[in-house]
PDB file of C-alpha atoms in Angstrom:
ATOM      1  CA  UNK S   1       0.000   0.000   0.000  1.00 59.00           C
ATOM      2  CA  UNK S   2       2.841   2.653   0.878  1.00 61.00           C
ATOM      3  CA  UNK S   3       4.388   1.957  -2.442  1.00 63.00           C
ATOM      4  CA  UNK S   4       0.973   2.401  -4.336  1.00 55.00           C
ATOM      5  CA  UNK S   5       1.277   5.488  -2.295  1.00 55.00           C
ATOM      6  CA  UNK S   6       4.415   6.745  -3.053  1.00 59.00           C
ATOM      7  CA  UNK S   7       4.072   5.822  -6.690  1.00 55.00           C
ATOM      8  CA  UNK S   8       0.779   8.023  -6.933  1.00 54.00           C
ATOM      9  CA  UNK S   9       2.567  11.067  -5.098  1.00 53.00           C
ATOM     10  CA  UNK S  10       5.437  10.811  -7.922  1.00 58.00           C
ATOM     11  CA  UNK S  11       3.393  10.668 -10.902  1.00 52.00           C
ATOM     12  CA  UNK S  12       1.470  13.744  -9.071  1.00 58.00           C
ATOM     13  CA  UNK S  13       4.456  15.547  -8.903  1.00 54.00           C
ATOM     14  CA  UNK S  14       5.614  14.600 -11.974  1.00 56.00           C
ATOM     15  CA  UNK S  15       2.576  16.027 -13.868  1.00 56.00           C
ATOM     16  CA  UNK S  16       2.783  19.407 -11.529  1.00 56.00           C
ATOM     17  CA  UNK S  17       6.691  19.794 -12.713  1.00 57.00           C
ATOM     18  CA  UNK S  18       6.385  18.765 -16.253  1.00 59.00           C
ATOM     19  CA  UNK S  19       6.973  22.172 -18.417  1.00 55.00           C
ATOM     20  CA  UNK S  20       3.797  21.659 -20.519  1.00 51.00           C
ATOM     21  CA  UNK S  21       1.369  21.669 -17.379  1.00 48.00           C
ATOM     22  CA  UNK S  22       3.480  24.929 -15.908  1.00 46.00           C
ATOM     23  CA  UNK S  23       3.332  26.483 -19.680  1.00 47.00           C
ATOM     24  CA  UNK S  24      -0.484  25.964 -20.088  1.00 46.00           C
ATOM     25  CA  UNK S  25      -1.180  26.867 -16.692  1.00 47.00           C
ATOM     26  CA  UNK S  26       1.250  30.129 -16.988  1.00 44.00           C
ATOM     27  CA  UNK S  27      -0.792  30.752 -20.455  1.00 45.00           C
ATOM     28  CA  UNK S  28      -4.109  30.445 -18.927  1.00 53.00           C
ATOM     29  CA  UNK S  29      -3.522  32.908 -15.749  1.00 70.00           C
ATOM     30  CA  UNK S  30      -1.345  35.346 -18.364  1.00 85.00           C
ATOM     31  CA  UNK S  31      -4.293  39.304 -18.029  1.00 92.00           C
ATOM     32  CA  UNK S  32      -5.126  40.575 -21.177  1.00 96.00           C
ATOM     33  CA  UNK S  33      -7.807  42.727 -22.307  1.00 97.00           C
ATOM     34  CA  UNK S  34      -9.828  42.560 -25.036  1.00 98.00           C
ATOM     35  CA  UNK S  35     -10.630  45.919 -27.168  1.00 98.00           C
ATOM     36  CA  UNK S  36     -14.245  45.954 -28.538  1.00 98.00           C
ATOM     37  CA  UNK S  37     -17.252  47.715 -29.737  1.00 97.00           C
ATOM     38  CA  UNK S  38     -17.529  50.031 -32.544  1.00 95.00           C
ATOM     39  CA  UNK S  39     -13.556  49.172 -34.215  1.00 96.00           C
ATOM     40  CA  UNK S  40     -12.612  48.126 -37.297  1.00 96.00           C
ATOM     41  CA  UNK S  41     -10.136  44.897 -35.504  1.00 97.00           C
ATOM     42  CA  UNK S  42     -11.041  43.885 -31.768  1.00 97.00           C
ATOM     43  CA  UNK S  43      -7.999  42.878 -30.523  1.00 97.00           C
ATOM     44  CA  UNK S  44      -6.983  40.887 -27.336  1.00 97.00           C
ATOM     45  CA  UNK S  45      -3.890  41.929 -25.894  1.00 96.00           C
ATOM     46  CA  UNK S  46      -1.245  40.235 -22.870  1.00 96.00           C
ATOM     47  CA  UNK S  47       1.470  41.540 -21.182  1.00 94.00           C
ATOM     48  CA  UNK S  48       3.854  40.819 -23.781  1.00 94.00           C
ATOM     49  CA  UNK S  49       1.946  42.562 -27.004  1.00 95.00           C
ATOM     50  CA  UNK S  50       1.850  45.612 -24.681  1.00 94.00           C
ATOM     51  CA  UNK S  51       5.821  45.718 -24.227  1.00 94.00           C
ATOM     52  CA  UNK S  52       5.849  46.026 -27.938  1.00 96.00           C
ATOM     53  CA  UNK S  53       3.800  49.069 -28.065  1.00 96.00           C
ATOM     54  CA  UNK S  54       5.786  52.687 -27.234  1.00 97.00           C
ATOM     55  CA  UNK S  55       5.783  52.903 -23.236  1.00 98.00           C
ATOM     56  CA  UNK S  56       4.736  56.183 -21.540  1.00 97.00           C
ATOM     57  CA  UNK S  57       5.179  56.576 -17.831  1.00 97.00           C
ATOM     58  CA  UNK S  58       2.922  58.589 -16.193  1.00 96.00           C
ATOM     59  CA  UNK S  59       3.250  59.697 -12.306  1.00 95.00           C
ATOM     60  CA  UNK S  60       0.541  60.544 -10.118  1.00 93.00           C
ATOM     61  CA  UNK S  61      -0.104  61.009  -6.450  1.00 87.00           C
ATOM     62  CA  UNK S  62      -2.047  57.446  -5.216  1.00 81.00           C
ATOM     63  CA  UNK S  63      -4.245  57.109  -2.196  1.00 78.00           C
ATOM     64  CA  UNK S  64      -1.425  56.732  -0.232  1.00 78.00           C
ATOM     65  CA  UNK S  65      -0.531  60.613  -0.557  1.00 84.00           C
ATOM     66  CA  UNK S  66       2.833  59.138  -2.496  1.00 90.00           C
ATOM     67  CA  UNK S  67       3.969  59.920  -5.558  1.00 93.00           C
ATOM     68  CA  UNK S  68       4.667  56.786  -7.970  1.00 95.00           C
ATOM     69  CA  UNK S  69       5.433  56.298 -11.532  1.00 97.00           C
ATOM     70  CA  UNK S  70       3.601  54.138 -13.987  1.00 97.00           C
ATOM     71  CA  UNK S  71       4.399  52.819 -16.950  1.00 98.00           C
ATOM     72  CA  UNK S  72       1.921  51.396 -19.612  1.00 98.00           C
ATOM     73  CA  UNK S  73       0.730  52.506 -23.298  1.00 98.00           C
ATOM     74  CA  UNK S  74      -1.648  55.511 -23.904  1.00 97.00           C
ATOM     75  CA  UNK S  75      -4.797  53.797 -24.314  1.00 97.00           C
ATOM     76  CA  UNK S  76      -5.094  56.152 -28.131  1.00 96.00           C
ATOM     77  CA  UNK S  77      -2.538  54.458 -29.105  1.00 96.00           C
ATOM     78  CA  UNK S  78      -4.281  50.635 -27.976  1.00 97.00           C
ATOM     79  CA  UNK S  79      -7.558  52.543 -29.476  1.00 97.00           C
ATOM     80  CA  UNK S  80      -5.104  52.693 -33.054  1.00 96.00           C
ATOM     81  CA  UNK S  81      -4.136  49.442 -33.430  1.00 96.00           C
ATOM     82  CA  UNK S  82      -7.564  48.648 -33.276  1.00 97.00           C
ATOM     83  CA  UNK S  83      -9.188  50.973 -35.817  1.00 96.00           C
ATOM     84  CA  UNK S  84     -10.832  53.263 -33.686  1.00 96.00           C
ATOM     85  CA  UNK S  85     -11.223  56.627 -34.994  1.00 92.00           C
ATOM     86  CA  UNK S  86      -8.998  59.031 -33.615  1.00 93.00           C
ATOM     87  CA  UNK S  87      -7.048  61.958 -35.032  1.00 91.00           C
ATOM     88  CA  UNK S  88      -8.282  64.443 -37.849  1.00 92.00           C
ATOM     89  CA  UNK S  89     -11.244  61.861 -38.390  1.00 91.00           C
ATOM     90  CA  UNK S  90     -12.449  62.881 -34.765  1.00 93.00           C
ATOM     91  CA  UNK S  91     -15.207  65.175 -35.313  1.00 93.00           C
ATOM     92  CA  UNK S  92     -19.043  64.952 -36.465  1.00 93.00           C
ATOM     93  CA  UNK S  93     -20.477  62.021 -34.988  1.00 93.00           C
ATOM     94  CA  UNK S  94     -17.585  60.376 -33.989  1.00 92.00           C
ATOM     95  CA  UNK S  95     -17.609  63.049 -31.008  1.00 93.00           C
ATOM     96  CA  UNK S  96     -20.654  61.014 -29.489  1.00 95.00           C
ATOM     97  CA  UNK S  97     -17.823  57.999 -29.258  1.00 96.00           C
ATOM     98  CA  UNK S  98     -17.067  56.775 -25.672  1.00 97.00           C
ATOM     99  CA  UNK S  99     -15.363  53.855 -24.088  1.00 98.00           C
ATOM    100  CA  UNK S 100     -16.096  52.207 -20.582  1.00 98.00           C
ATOM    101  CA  UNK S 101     -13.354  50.181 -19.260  1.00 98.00           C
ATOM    102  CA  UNK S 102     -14.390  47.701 -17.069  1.00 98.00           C
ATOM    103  CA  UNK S 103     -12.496  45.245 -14.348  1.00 97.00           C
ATOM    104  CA  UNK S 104     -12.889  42.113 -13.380  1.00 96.00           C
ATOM    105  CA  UNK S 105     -14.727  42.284 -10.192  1.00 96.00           C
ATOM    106  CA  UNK S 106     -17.806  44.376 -12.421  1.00 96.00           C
ATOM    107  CA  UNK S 107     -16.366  47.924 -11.834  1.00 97.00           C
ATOM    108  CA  UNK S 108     -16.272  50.184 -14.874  1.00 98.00           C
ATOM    109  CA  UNK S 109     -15.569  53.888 -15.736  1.00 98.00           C
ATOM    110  CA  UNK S 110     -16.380  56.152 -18.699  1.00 98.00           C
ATOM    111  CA  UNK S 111     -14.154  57.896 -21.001  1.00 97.00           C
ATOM    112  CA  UNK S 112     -15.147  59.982 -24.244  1.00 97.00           C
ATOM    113  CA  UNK S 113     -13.384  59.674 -27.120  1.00 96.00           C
ATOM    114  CA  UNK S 114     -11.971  63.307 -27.310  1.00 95.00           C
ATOM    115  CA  UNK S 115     -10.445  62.994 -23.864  1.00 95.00           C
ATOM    116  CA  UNK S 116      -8.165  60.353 -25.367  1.00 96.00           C
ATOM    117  CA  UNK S 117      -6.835  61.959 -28.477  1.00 95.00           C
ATOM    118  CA  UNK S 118      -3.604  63.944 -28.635  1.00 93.00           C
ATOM    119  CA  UNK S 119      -5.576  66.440 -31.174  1.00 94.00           C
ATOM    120  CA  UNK S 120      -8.094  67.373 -28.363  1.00 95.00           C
ATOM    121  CA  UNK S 121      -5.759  67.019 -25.343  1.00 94.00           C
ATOM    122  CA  UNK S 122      -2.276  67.022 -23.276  1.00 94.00           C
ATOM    123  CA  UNK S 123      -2.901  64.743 -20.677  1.00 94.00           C
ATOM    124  CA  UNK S 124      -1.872  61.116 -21.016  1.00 96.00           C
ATOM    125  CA  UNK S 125      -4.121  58.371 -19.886  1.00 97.00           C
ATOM    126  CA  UNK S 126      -2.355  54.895 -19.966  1.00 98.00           C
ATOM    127  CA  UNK S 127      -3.116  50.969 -19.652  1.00 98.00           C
ATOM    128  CA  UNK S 128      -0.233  50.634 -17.356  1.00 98.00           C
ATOM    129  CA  UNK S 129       1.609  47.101 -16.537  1.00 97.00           C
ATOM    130  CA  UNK S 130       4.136  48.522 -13.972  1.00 97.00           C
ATOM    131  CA  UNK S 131       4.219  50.848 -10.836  1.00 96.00           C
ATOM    132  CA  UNK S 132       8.186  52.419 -10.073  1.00 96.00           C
ATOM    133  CA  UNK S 133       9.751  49.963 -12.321  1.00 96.00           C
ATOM    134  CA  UNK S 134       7.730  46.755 -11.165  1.00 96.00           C
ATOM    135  CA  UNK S 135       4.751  44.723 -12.276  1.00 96.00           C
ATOM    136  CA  UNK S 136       1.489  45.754 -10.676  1.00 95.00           C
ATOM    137  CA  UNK S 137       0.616  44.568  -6.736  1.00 93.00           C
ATOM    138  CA  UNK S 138      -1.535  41.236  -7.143  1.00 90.00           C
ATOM    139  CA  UNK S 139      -4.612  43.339  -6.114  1.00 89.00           C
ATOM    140  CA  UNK S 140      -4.321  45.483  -9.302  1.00 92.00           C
ATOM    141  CA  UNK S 141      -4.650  42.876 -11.566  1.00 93.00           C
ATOM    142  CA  UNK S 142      -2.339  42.609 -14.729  1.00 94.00           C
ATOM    143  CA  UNK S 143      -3.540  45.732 -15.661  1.00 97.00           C
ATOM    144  CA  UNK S 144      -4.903  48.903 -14.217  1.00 97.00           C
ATOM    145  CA  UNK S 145      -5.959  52.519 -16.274  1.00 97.00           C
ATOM    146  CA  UNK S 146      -3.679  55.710 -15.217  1.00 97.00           C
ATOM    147  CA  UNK S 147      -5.179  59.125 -15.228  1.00 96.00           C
ATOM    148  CA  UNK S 148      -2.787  61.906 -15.230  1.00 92.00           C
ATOM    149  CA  UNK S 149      -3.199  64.850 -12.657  1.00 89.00           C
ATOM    150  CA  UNK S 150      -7.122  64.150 -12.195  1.00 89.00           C
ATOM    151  CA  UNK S 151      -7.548  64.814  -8.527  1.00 87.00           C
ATOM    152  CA  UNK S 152      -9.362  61.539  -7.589  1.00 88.00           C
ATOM    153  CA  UNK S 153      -8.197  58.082  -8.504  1.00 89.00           C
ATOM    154  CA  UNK S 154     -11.740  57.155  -9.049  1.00 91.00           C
ATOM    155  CA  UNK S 155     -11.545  56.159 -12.960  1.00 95.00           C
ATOM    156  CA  UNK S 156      -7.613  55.024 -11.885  1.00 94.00           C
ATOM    157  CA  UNK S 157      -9.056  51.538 -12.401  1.00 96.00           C
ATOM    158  CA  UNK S 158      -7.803  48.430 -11.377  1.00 96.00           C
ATOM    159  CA  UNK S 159      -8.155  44.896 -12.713  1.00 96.00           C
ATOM    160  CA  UNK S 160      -8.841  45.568 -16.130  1.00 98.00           C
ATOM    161  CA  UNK S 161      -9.893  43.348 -18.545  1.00 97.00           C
ATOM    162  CA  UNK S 162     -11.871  45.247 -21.578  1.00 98.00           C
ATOM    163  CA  UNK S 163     -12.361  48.289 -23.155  1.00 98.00           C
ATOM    164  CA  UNK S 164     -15.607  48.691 -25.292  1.00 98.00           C
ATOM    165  CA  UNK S 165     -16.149  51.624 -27.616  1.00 97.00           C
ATOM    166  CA  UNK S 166     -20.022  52.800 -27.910  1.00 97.00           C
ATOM    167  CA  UNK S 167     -21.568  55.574 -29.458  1.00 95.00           C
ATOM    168  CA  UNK S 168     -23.613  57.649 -27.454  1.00 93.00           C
ATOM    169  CA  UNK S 169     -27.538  57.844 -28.270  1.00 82.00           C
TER     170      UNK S 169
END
């Protein structure tokens, strides 16, 4: 019996080590969010097709009255590679264009389009993947939206996992 035992407890650990099962379980926790709604390609992106996009770092005061650098891509730029209509092509209807972002746990914010394009505004609002030169705190999620220099951290959201583009009605 103690060898049926200890035969069943290697095969177990076996299995756990065996790169394949660590690989597909790796692939299947890996965050990504999915871009959809009113674009011409949704897209579903992970960590590592957002280190190929241009990094911005942003740095903003947190709850915890410190100051702490982000680092992510501007979310016009994820709004690009999915043919969303930003630019000189932002105007008419397109102006009635919004996004929510929403988390995991159900919480989402609003954006409009405008407040996201370089052609309407200076301030930078990222998808960011690191705080001061790390990956984000487990309680962030893989990803987490960074406002610059709005007072509250309110639409700061954590947890993120898709951004939908709408028009308004």
């Amino acid at each position: 019996m103690k060898r049926l035992h200890l035969a069943l407890l290697t095969a177990i650990f076996a299995f756990l080590l065996n790169p394949a099962f660590t690989n597909a379980q790796a692939t299947m926790q890996q965050p990504s969010v999915k871009v959809k709604g009113e674009v011409i390609t949704p897209i579903e992106l992970k960590l590592s097709d957002l280190k190929q996009l241009e990094q911005t770092k942003v740095t903003r005061k947190d709850r915890d009255g410190k100051d702490h650098t982000y680092t992510g891509v501007l979310l016009a730029t994820i709004l690009q590679k999915a043919g969303v209509t930003m630019g000189k092509e932002l105007k008419g209807e397109n102006l009635t264009k919004y996004i929510t972002v929403e988390a995991s746990d159900g919480y989402q914010v609003i954006f409009a389009l405008a407040e996201l394009d370089k052609d309407f505004t200076d301030r930078q609002i990222i998808l960011a993947s690191e705080i001061d030169g790390q990956p984000l705190p487990m309680g962030d999620g893989g990803f987490r939206i960074i406002v610059q220099d709005e007072k509250k951290p309110a639409r700061c959201i954590k947890m993120v996992t898709s951004i939908t583009v709408k028009f308004a009605k």
